Amino acid sequence: MSLKTLPVIFLLFLIPIQVFVDDDADEAVESLGWVAIGAGIIANLPFIVFNKWRRYAVHAGGQSLVMARQAVQFYKPVLNFHIILNSIGYFAGMTHGLLLVNDLDSISLSLAITMTGLMISWILLRYTSSRHTKIFTRLLHGQFGLLLLLIALITLHVLTGDD
Amino acid sequence: MKVLTLGLFLLLTLSVVTTVPTVFADDDEGDEYDEDNQKGFGDTERQQEREQEREREDDDEGEGLALRGGIPDAILYGTIMVIIGSVAYTGYKIYKAKKPKLESK
């Protein structure tokens, strides 16, 4: 990561601040949860679409393959964007959870466990030097089932949140 | 170096996201109380306000989806099972992919 990207990263970390423009503390904490959801959608949707398209283009061959090769240069920025926004979303979500810990229910706990599991798998994937751990965490982090579980839990959490 | 970068990155993220709510934590309740005292609000008015607030909260309660019984607990156990299953499935996939190579050697 170059020094040029640091100001951009800093600006991205300022995203959660806008939820506090409202004077009501409860609404601010609730908005923090929406920031987490928004950051998660923005972080993951383009990344998944980009990867799926690249995989499809490589299999299709021909002109698509040439385009896929040209798109390789964009992989790193897209990945960094995915990592930064997911980190913001994770910590915003966890802060939202900690501030509302008195109303903790099983669904919120399930969501926190799933988010932490995915975060741990990313940390291991990014920072381990062991080849076997890298392969294992790459497969685990990209599990479609975990993504579906996360989406289902977020939906349930939003629906049951007002109880 | 990597551990240091990771530590700094996590520290920065955690500190920014956790300190901001603390700084902006609103002590509205205390301010309201002080204002009430200054204006000379009596106990009756305050009680009426509390009742109105409670009524509003009761009205709001109907908005969310209510999951009763053991469903939320079942969701929690299901989540833990899915995570354990995912870890086991990933391990199995790696084991399966490596087994033919080992046998051929």
PDB file of C-alpha atoms in Angstrom:
ATOM      1  CA  MET A   1       0.000   0.000   0.000  1.00  0.00           C
ATOM      2  CA  SER A   2       1.598   3.258  -1.119  1.00  0.00           C
ATOM      3  CA  LEU A   3       1.688   6.518   0.817  1.00  0.00           C
ATOM      4  CA  LYS A   4      -0.601   8.139  -1.772  1.00  0.00           C
ATOM      5  CA  THR A   5      -3.471   5.914  -0.718  1.00  0.00           C
ATOM      6  CA  LEU A   6      -3.223   6.825   2.968  1.00  0.00           C
ATOM      7  CA  PRO A   7      -5.284  10.056   2.696  1.00  0.00           C
ATOM      8  CA  VAL A   8      -7.991   8.105   0.852  1.00  0.00           C
ATOM      9  CA  ILE A   9      -7.987   5.477   3.604  1.00  0.00           C
ATOM     10  CA  PHE A  10      -8.212   8.219   6.226  1.00  0.00           C
ATOM     11  CA  LEU A  11     -11.200   9.773   4.431  1.00  0.00           C
ATOM     12  CA  LEU A  12     -12.915   6.391   4.288  1.00  0.00           C
ATOM     13  CA  PHE A  13     -12.541   6.050   8.054  1.00  0.00           C
ATOM     14  CA  LEU A  14     -14.498   9.275   8.443  1.00  0.00           C
ATOM     15  CA  ILE A  15     -17.625   7.655   6.964  1.00  0.00           C
ATOM     16  CA  PRO A  16     -19.090   6.592  10.353  1.00  0.00           C
ATOM     17  CA  ILE A  17     -18.838  10.158  11.703  1.00  0.00           C
ATOM     18  CA  GLN A  18     -21.804  11.397   9.661  1.00  0.00           C
ATOM     19  CA  VAL A  19     -24.174   9.269  11.742  1.00  0.00           C
ATOM     20  CA  PHE A  20     -23.530  11.579  14.683  1.00  0.00           C
ATOM     21  CA  VAL A  21     -24.928  14.675  13.012  1.00  0.00           C
ATOM     22  CA  ASP A  22     -28.147  13.732  14.725  1.00  0.00           C
ATOM     23  CA  ASP A  23     -28.410  14.885  18.344  1.00  0.00           C
ATOM     24  CA  ASP A  24     -30.291  11.813  19.472  1.00  0.00           C
ATOM     25  CA  ALA A  25     -27.734   9.315  20.848  1.00  0.00           C
ATOM     26  CA  ASP A  26     -29.997   6.295  20.308  1.00  0.00           C
ATOM     27  CA  GLU A  27     -30.562   7.159  16.681  1.00  0.00           C
ATOM     28  CA  ALA A  28     -26.829   7.697  16.204  1.00  0.00           C
ATOM     29  CA  VAL A  29     -26.082   4.222  17.531  1.00  0.00           C
ATOM     30  CA  GLU A  30     -28.785   2.780  15.276  1.00  0.00           C
ATOM     31  CA  SER A  31     -27.344   4.669  12.317  1.00  0.00           C
ATOM     32  CA  LEU A  32     -23.979   3.110  13.091  1.00  0.00           C
ATOM     33  CA  GLY A  33     -25.577  -0.248  12.351  1.00  0.00           C
ATOM     34  CA  TRP A  34     -26.835   1.052   9.010  1.00  0.00           C
ATOM     35  CA  VAL A  35     -23.319   2.327   8.240  1.00  0.00           C
ATOM     36  CA  ALA A  36     -22.037  -1.199   8.892  1.00  0.00           C
ATOM     37  CA  ILE A  37     -24.625  -2.672   6.520  1.00  0.00           C
ATOM     38  CA  GLY A  38     -23.954  -0.024   3.858  1.00  0.00           C
ATOM     39  CA  ALA A  39     -20.188  -0.476   4.117  1.00  0.00           C
ATOM     40  CA  GLY A  40     -20.616  -4.238   3.831  1.00  0.00           C
ATOM     41  CA  ILE A  41     -22.750  -3.962   0.686  1.00  0.00           C
ATOM     42  CA  ILE A  42     -20.418  -1.436  -0.984  1.00  0.00           C
ATOM     43  CA  ALA A  43     -17.351  -3.470   0.006  1.00  0.00           C
ATOM     44  CA  ASN A  44     -18.583  -6.866  -1.129  1.00  0.00           C
ATOM     45  CA  LEU A  45     -20.893  -6.380  -4.090  1.00  0.00           C
ATOM     46  CA  PRO A  46     -18.320  -4.853  -6.520  1.00  0.00           C
ATOM     47  CA  PHE A  47     -15.654  -7.317  -5.322  1.00  0.00           C
ATOM     48  CA  ILE A  48     -17.844 -10.380  -5.880  1.00  0.00           C
ATOM     49  CA  VAL A  49     -19.093  -9.096  -9.268  1.00  0.00           C
ATOM     50  CA  PHE A  50     -15.519  -8.315 -10.377  1.00  0.00           C
ATOM     51  CA  ASN A  51     -14.232 -11.745  -9.368  1.00  0.00           C
ATOM     52  CA  LYS A  52     -17.168 -13.611 -10.926  1.00  0.00           C
ATOM     53  CA  TRP A  53     -16.811 -11.660 -14.167  1.00  0.00           C
ATOM     54  CA  ARG A  54     -13.050 -12.318 -14.278  1.00  0.00           C
ATOM     55  CA  ARG A  55     -13.561 -16.052 -13.701  1.00  0.00           C
ATOM     56  CA  TYR A  56     -16.265 -16.166 -16.361  1.00  0.00           C
ATOM     57  CA  ALA A  57     -14.100 -14.212 -18.836  1.00  0.00           C
ATOM     58  CA  VAL A  58     -11.133 -16.559 -18.344  1.00  0.00           C
ATOM     59  CA  HIS A  59     -13.354 -19.591 -19.012  1.00  0.00           C
ATOM     60  CA  ALA A  60     -15.021 -17.964 -22.025  1.00  0.00           C
ATOM     61  CA  GLY A  61     -11.700 -17.228 -23.757  1.00  0.00           C
ATOM     62  CA  GLY A  62     -11.282 -15.049 -26.890  1.00  0.00           C
ATOM     63  CA  GLN A  63     -11.868 -11.329 -26.472  1.00  0.00           C
ATOM     64  CA  SER A  64     -13.135 -11.819 -22.911  1.00  0.00           C
ATOM     65  CA  LEU A  65      -9.825 -13.398 -21.925  1.00  0.00           C
ATOM     66  CA  VAL A  66      -7.927 -10.366 -23.224  1.00  0.00           C
ATOM     67  CA  MET A  67     -10.221  -8.090 -21.215  1.00  0.00           C
ATOM     68  CA  ALA A  68      -9.777 -10.266 -18.129  1.00  0.00           C
ATOM     69  CA  ARG A  69      -6.001  -9.981 -18.470  1.00  0.00           C
ATOM     70  CA  GLN A  70      -6.252  -6.220 -18.772  1.00  0.00           C
ATOM     71  CA  ALA A  71      -8.478  -6.114 -15.697  1.00  0.00           C
ATOM     72  CA  VAL A  72      -5.765  -7.773 -13.575  1.00  0.00           C
ATOM     73  CA  GLN A  73      -4.294  -4.338 -12.828  1.00  0.00           C
ATOM     74  CA  PHE A  74      -7.562  -3.328 -11.142  1.00  0.00           C
ATOM     75  CA  TYR A  75      -7.625  -6.341  -8.852  1.00  0.00           C
ATOM     76  CA  LYS A  76      -5.365  -4.882  -6.175  1.00  0.00           C
ATOM     77  CA  PRO A  77      -7.283  -1.568  -5.797  1.00  0.00           C
ATOM     78  CA  VAL A  78     -10.612  -3.428  -5.729  1.00  0.00           C
ATOM     79  CA  LEU A  79      -9.216  -5.810  -3.102  1.00  0.00           C
ATOM     80  CA  ASN A  80      -7.892  -2.935  -0.963  1.00  0.00           C
ATOM     81  CA  PHE A  81     -11.254  -1.175  -1.206  1.00  0.00           C
ATOM     82  CA  HIS A  82     -12.953  -4.430  -0.159  1.00  0.00           C
ATOM     83  CA  ILE A  83     -10.621  -4.825   2.838  1.00  0.00           C
ATOM     84  CA  ILE A  84     -10.859  -1.226   4.065  1.00  0.00           C
ATOM     85  CA  LEU A  85     -14.628  -0.905   3.783  1.00  0.00           C
ATOM     86  CA  ASN A  86     -15.180  -4.319   5.342  1.00  0.00           C
ATOM     87  CA  SER A  87     -12.951  -3.332   8.275  1.00  0.00           C
ATOM     88  CA  ILE A  88     -14.924  -0.112   8.716  1.00  0.00           C
ATOM     89  CA  GLY A  89     -18.176  -2.067   8.503  1.00  0.00           C
ATOM     90  CA  TYR A  90     -16.943  -4.643  11.006  1.00  0.00           C
ATOM     91  CA  PHE A  91     -15.843  -2.135  13.624  1.00  0.00           C
ATOM     92  CA  ALA A  92     -18.927   0.052  13.082  1.00  0.00           C
ATOM     93  CA  GLY A  93     -21.119  -3.032  13.523  1.00  0.00           C
ATOM     94  CA  MET A  94     -19.250  -4.157  16.611  1.00  0.00           C
ATOM     95  CA  THR A  95     -19.441  -0.690  18.165  1.00  0.00           C
ATOM     96  CA  HIS A  96     -23.168  -0.625  17.413  1.00  0.00           C
ATOM     97  CA  GLY A  97     -23.446  -4.015  19.132  1.00  0.00           C
ATOM     98  CA  LEU A  98     -21.381  -3.015  22.160  1.00  0.00           C
ATOM     99  CA  LEU A  99     -23.367   0.176  22.692  1.00  0.00           C
ATOM    100  CA  LEU A 100     -26.621  -1.788  22.562  1.00  0.00           C
ATOM    101  CA  VAL A 101     -25.297  -4.791  24.474  1.00  0.00           C
ATOM    102  CA  ASN A 102     -28.166  -4.579  26.986  1.00  0.00           C
ATOM    103  CA  ASP A 103     -30.600  -5.598  24.240  1.00  0.00           C
ATOM    104  CA  LEU A 104     -28.425  -8.475  23.038  1.00  0.00           C
ATOM    105  CA  ASP A 105     -30.425 -11.351  21.567  1.00  0.00           C
ATOM    106  CA  SER A 106     -29.512 -14.654  19.944  1.00  0.00           C
ATOM    107  CA  ILE A 107     -29.718 -13.268  16.398  1.00  0.00           C
ATOM    108  CA  SER A 108     -27.389 -10.359  17.158  1.00  0.00           C
ATOM    109  CA  LEU A 109     -24.967 -12.752  18.841  1.00  0.00           C
ATOM    110  CA  SER A 110     -25.094 -15.058  15.811  1.00  0.00           C
ATOM    111  CA  LEU A 111     -24.369 -12.091  13.557  1.00  0.00           C
ATOM    112  CA  ALA A 112     -21.416 -11.009  15.720  1.00  0.00           C
ATOM    113  CA  ILE A 113     -20.011 -14.563  15.691  1.00  0.00           C
ATOM    114  CA  THR A 114     -20.311 -14.842  11.899  1.00  0.00           C
ATOM    115  CA  MET A 115     -18.742 -11.407  11.310  1.00  0.00           C
ATOM    116  CA  THR A 116     -15.873 -12.217  13.684  1.00  0.00           C
ATOM    117  CA  GLY A 117     -15.353 -15.608  12.047  1.00  0.00           C
ATOM    118  CA  LEU A 118     -15.047 -13.989   8.619  1.00  0.00           C
ATOM    119  CA  MET A 119     -12.757 -11.281  10.012  1.00  0.00           C
ATOM    120  CA  ILE A 120     -10.451 -13.874  11.621  1.00  0.00           C
ATOM    121  CA  SER A 121     -10.323 -15.852   8.379  1.00  0.00           C
ATOM    122  CA  TRP A 122      -9.332 -12.659   6.514  1.00  0.00           C
ATOM    123  CA  ILE A 123      -6.597 -11.799   9.052  1.00  0.00           C
ATOM    124  CA  LEU A 124      -5.194 -15.324   8.761  1.00  0.00           C
ATOM    125  CA  LEU A 125      -5.443 -15.199   4.966  1.00  0.00           C
ATOM    126  CA  ARG A 126      -3.694 -11.847   4.749  1.00  0.00           C
ATOM    127  CA  TYR A 127      -0.982 -12.265   7.328  1.00  0.00           C
ATOM    128  CA  THR A 128      -0.081 -15.917   7.640  1.00  0.00           C
ATOM    129  CA  SER A 129       3.113 -17.109   6.030  1.00  0.00           C
ATOM    130  CA  SER A 130       2.135 -20.766   6.152  1.00  0.00           C
ATOM    131  CA  ARG A 131       1.091 -22.053   2.738  1.00  0.00           C
ATOM    132  CA  HIS A 132      -1.381 -24.578   4.144  1.00  0.00           C
ATOM    133  CA  THR A 133      -3.109 -22.002   6.354  1.00  0.00           C
ATOM    134  CA  LYS A 134      -3.314 -19.633   3.388  1.00  0.00           C
ATOM    135  CA  ILE A 135      -5.050 -22.246   1.214  1.00  0.00           C
ATOM    136  CA  PHE A 136      -7.382 -23.203   4.057  1.00  0.00           C
ATOM    137  CA  THR A 137      -8.389 -19.635   4.907  1.00  0.00           C
ATOM    138  CA  ARG A 138      -8.776 -18.676   1.214  1.00  0.00           C
ATOM    139  CA  LEU A 139     -11.293 -21.471   0.768  1.00  0.00           C
ATOM    140  CA  LEU A 140     -13.011 -20.708   4.071  1.00  0.00           C
ATOM    141  CA  HIS A 141     -13.229 -16.945   3.475  1.00  0.00           C
ATOM    142  CA  GLY A 142     -14.796 -17.471   0.055  1.00  0.00           C
ATOM    143  CA  GLN A 143     -17.466 -19.928   1.230  1.00  0.00           C
ATOM    144  CA  PHE A 144     -20.767 -19.038  -0.385  1.00  0.00           C
ATOM    145  CA  GLY A 145     -22.633 -20.604   2.542  1.00  0.00           C
ATOM    146  CA  LEU A 146     -21.081 -18.162   5.008  1.00  0.00           C
ATOM    147  CA  LEU A 147     -22.082 -15.240   2.788  1.00  0.00           C
ATOM    148  CA  LEU A 148     -25.668 -16.512   2.634  1.00  0.00           C
ATOM    149  CA  LEU A 149     -25.678 -16.982   6.412  1.00  0.00           C
ATOM    150  CA  LEU A 150     -24.432 -13.422   6.900  1.00  0.00           C
ATOM    151  CA  ILE A 151     -27.117 -11.975   4.595  1.00  0.00           C
ATOM    152  CA  ALA A 152     -29.850 -14.009   6.324  1.00  0.00           C
ATOM    153  CA  LEU A 153     -28.681 -12.919   9.784  1.00  0.00           C
ATOM    154  CA  ILE A 154     -28.478  -9.248   8.794  1.00  0.00           C
ATOM    155  CA  THR A 155     -32.015  -9.439   7.358  1.00  0.00           C
ATOM    156  CA  LEU A 156     -33.327 -11.101  10.522  1.00  0.00           C
ATOM    157  CA  HIS A 157     -31.460  -8.621  12.729  1.00  0.00           C
ATOM    158  CA  VAL A 158     -33.013  -5.676  10.869  1.00  0.00           C
ATOM    159  CA  LEU A 159     -36.490  -7.218  10.997  1.00  0.00           C
ATOM    160  CA  THR A 160     -36.333  -8.098  14.683  1.00  0.00           C
ATOM    161  CA  GLY A 161     -34.305  -5.023  15.674  1.00  0.00           C
ATOM    162  CA  ASP A 162     -37.298  -2.965  16.827  1.00  0.00           C
ATOM    163  CA  ASP A 163     -38.490  -5.521  19.374  1.00  0.00           C
TER     164      ASP A 163
ATOM    165  CA  MET B   1       6.744  -6.051   9.698  1.00  0.00           C
ATOM    166  CA  LYS B   2       3.445  -7.619   8.637  1.00  0.00           C
ATOM    167  CA  VAL B   3       2.395  -8.094  12.255  1.00  0.00           C
ATOM    168  CA  LEU B   4       3.264  -4.470  12.956  1.00  0.00           C
ATOM    169  CA  THR B   5       1.225  -3.275   9.962  1.00  0.00           C
ATOM    170  CA  LEU B   6      -1.700  -5.453  11.015  1.00  0.00           C
ATOM    171  CA  GLY B   7      -1.497  -4.156  14.573  1.00  0.00           C
ATOM    172  CA  LEU B   8      -1.395  -0.535  13.449  1.00  0.00           C
ATOM    173  CA  PHE B   9      -4.198  -1.049  10.952  1.00  0.00           C
ATOM    174  CA  LEU B  10      -6.481  -2.698  13.493  1.00  0.00           C
ATOM    175  CA  LEU B  11      -5.581  -0.147  16.153  1.00  0.00           C
ATOM    176  CA  LEU B  12      -6.366   2.740  13.810  1.00  0.00           C
ATOM    177  CA  THR B  13      -9.666   1.236  12.690  1.00  0.00           C
ATOM    178  CA  LEU B  14     -10.714   0.312  16.209  1.00  0.00           C
ATOM    179  CA  SER B  15      -9.720   3.646  17.703  1.00  0.00           C
ATOM    180  CA  VAL B  16     -11.472   5.729  15.036  1.00  0.00           C
ATOM    181  CA  VAL B  17     -14.707   3.771  15.112  1.00  0.00           C
ATOM    182  CA  THR B  18     -14.869   3.334  18.887  1.00  0.00           C
ATOM    183  CA  THR B  19     -13.738   6.730  20.054  1.00  0.00           C
ATOM    184  CA  VAL B  20     -16.094   8.682  17.815  1.00  0.00           C
ATOM    185  CA  PRO B  21     -19.300   7.411  19.486  1.00  0.00           C
ATOM    186  CA  THR B  22     -17.795   8.059  22.921  1.00  0.00           C
ATOM    187  CA  VAL B  23     -16.980  11.641  22.018  1.00  0.00           C
ATOM    188  CA  PHE B  24     -20.433  12.222  20.620  1.00  0.00           C
ATOM    189  CA  ALA B  25     -22.223  10.272  23.341  1.00  0.00           C
ATOM    190  CA  ASP B  26     -25.136  12.443  24.193  1.00  0.00           C
ATOM    191  CA  ASP B  27     -26.012  13.220  27.765  1.00  0.00           C
ATOM    192  CA  ASP B  28     -29.415  14.483  26.754  1.00  0.00           C
ATOM    193  CA  GLU B  29     -31.126  13.064  29.805  1.00  0.00           C
ATOM    194  CA  GLY B  30     -29.022  15.088  32.218  1.00  0.00           C
ATOM    195  CA  ASP B  31     -29.449  18.266  30.176  1.00  0.00           C
ATOM    196  CA  GLU B  32     -33.173  17.751  29.990  1.00  0.00           C
ATOM    197  CA  TYR B  33     -33.337  17.312  33.732  1.00  0.00           C
ATOM    198  CA  ASP B  34     -31.389  20.504  34.315  1.00  0.00           C
ATOM    199  CA  GLU B  35     -33.594  22.403  31.876  1.00  0.00           C
ATOM    200  CA  ASP B  36     -36.680  21.050  33.599  1.00  0.00           C
ATOM    201  CA  ASN B  37     -35.400  22.206  36.969  1.00  0.00           C
ATOM    202  CA  GLN B  38     -34.608  25.647  35.626  1.00  0.00           C
ATOM    203  CA  LYS B  39     -38.016  26.021  34.057  1.00  0.00           C
ATOM    204  CA  GLY B  40     -39.626  24.811  37.249  1.00  0.00           C
ATOM    205  CA  PHE B  41     -41.232  21.695  35.811  1.00  0.00           C
ATOM    206  CA  GLY B  42     -43.255  19.910  38.449  1.00  0.00           C
ATOM    207  CA  ASP B  43     -43.440  16.193  39.152  1.00  0.00           C
ATOM    208  CA  THR B  44     -46.864  15.927  37.513  1.00  0.00           C
ATOM    209  CA  GLU B  45     -45.661  17.320  34.197  1.00  0.00           C
ATOM    210  CA  ARG B  46     -42.649  15.031  34.249  1.00  0.00           C
ATOM    211  CA  GLN B  47     -44.852  12.047  35.042  1.00  0.00           C
ATOM    212  CA  GLN B  48     -47.177  12.952  32.177  1.00  0.00           C
ATOM    213  CA  GLU B  49     -44.236  13.174  29.811  1.00  0.00           C
ATOM    214  CA  ARG B  50     -43.009   9.764  30.953  1.00  0.00           C
ATOM    215  CA  GLU B  51     -46.435   8.261  30.379  1.00  0.00           C
ATOM    216  CA  GLN B  52     -46.630   9.749  26.910  1.00  0.00           C
ATOM    217  CA  GLU B  53     -43.162   8.390  26.129  1.00  0.00           C
ATOM    218  CA  ARG B  54     -44.168   4.949  27.374  1.00  0.00           C
ATOM    219  CA  GLU B  55     -47.260   5.041  25.170  1.00  0.00           C
ATOM    220  CA  ARG B  56     -45.139   5.970  22.179  1.00  0.00           C
ATOM    221  CA  GLU B  57     -42.764   3.075  22.953  1.00  0.00           C
ATOM    222  CA  ASP B  58     -45.714   0.693  23.199  1.00  0.00           C
ATOM    223  CA  ASP B  59     -46.901   1.873  19.785  1.00  0.00           C
ATOM    224  CA  ASP B  60     -43.448   1.315  18.315  1.00  0.00           C
ATOM    225  CA  GLU B  61     -43.216  -2.215  19.647  1.00  0.00           C
ATOM    226  CA  GLY B  62     -45.530  -3.542  16.962  1.00  0.00           C
ATOM    227  CA  GLU B  63     -43.155  -2.526  14.137  1.00  0.00           C
ATOM    228  CA  GLY B  64     -40.546  -5.301  14.282  1.00  0.00           C
ATOM    229  CA  LEU B  65     -40.903  -8.965  13.466  1.00  0.00           C
ATOM    230  CA  ALA B  66     -41.351 -10.865  16.719  1.00  0.00           C
ATOM    231  CA  LEU B  67     -39.655 -14.248  16.896  1.00  0.00           C
ATOM    232  CA  ARG B  68     -41.032 -16.102  19.868  1.00  0.00           C
ATOM    233  CA  GLY B  69     -40.221 -19.400  21.517  1.00  0.00           C
ATOM    234  CA  GLY B  70     -36.941 -21.111  20.847  1.00  0.00           C
ATOM    235  CA  ILE B  71     -36.478 -19.771  17.294  1.00  0.00           C
ATOM    236  CA  PRO B  72     -33.740 -17.215  18.126  1.00  0.00           C
ATOM    237  CA  ASP B  73     -31.838 -19.848  20.113  1.00  0.00           C
ATOM    238  CA  ALA B  74     -32.223 -22.293  17.231  1.00  0.00           C
ATOM    239  CA  ILE B  75     -30.767 -19.621  14.904  1.00  0.00           C
ATOM    240  CA  LEU B  76     -27.764 -19.217  17.219  1.00  0.00           C
ATOM    241  CA  TYR B  77     -27.113 -22.970  17.346  1.00  0.00           C
ATOM    242  CA  GLY B  78     -27.661 -23.143  13.579  1.00  0.00           C
ATOM    243  CA  THR B  79     -25.079 -20.397  13.029  1.00  0.00           C
ATOM    244  CA  ILE B  80     -22.504 -22.177  15.162  1.00  0.00           C
ATOM    245  CA  MET B  81     -23.233 -25.427  13.305  1.00  0.00           C
ATOM    246  CA  VAL B  82     -22.867 -23.712   9.899  1.00  0.00           C
ATOM    247  CA  ILE B  83     -19.520 -22.162  10.893  1.00  0.00           C
ATOM    248  CA  ILE B  84     -18.195 -25.469  12.234  1.00  0.00           C
ATOM    249  CA  GLY B  85     -19.568 -27.182   9.106  1.00  0.00           C
ATOM    250  CA  SER B  86     -17.839 -24.655   6.832  1.00  0.00           C
ATOM    251  CA  VAL B  87     -14.504 -25.184   8.591  1.00  0.00           C
ATOM    252  CA  ALA B  88     -14.926 -28.968   8.378  1.00  0.00           C
ATOM    253  CA  TYR B  89     -16.006 -28.833   4.726  1.00  0.00           C
ATOM    254  CA  THR B  90     -12.998 -26.668   3.820  1.00  0.00           C
ATOM    255  CA  GLY B  91     -10.690 -29.121   5.576  1.00  0.00           C
ATOM    256  CA  TYR B  92     -12.352 -32.018   3.785  1.00  0.00           C
ATOM    257  CA  LYS B  93     -11.983 -30.273   0.401  1.00  0.00           C
ATOM    258  CA  ILE B  94      -8.248 -29.759   0.970  1.00  0.00           C
ATOM    259  CA  TYR B  95      -7.840 -33.332   2.197  1.00  0.00           C
ATOM    260  CA  LYS B  96      -9.682 -34.649  -0.845  1.00  0.00           C
ATOM    261  CA  ALA B  97      -7.626 -32.524  -3.250  1.00  0.00           C
ATOM    262  CA  LYS B  98      -4.337 -33.658  -1.722  1.00  0.00           C
ATOM    263  CA  LYS B  99      -5.128 -37.345  -1.332  1.00  0.00           C
ATOM    264  CA  PRO B 100      -4.764 -38.388  -5.022  1.00  0.00           C
ATOM    265  CA  LYS B 101      -1.397 -36.592  -5.219  1.00  0.00           C
ATOM    266  CA  LEU B 102      -0.115 -38.434  -2.171  1.00  0.00           C
ATOM    267  CA  GLU B 103      -1.367 -41.761  -3.508  1.00  0.00           C
ATOM    268  CA  SER B 104       0.270 -41.219  -6.906  1.00  0.00           C
ATOM    269  CA  LYS B 105       3.628 -40.577  -5.200  1.00  0.00           C
TER     270      LYS B 105
END
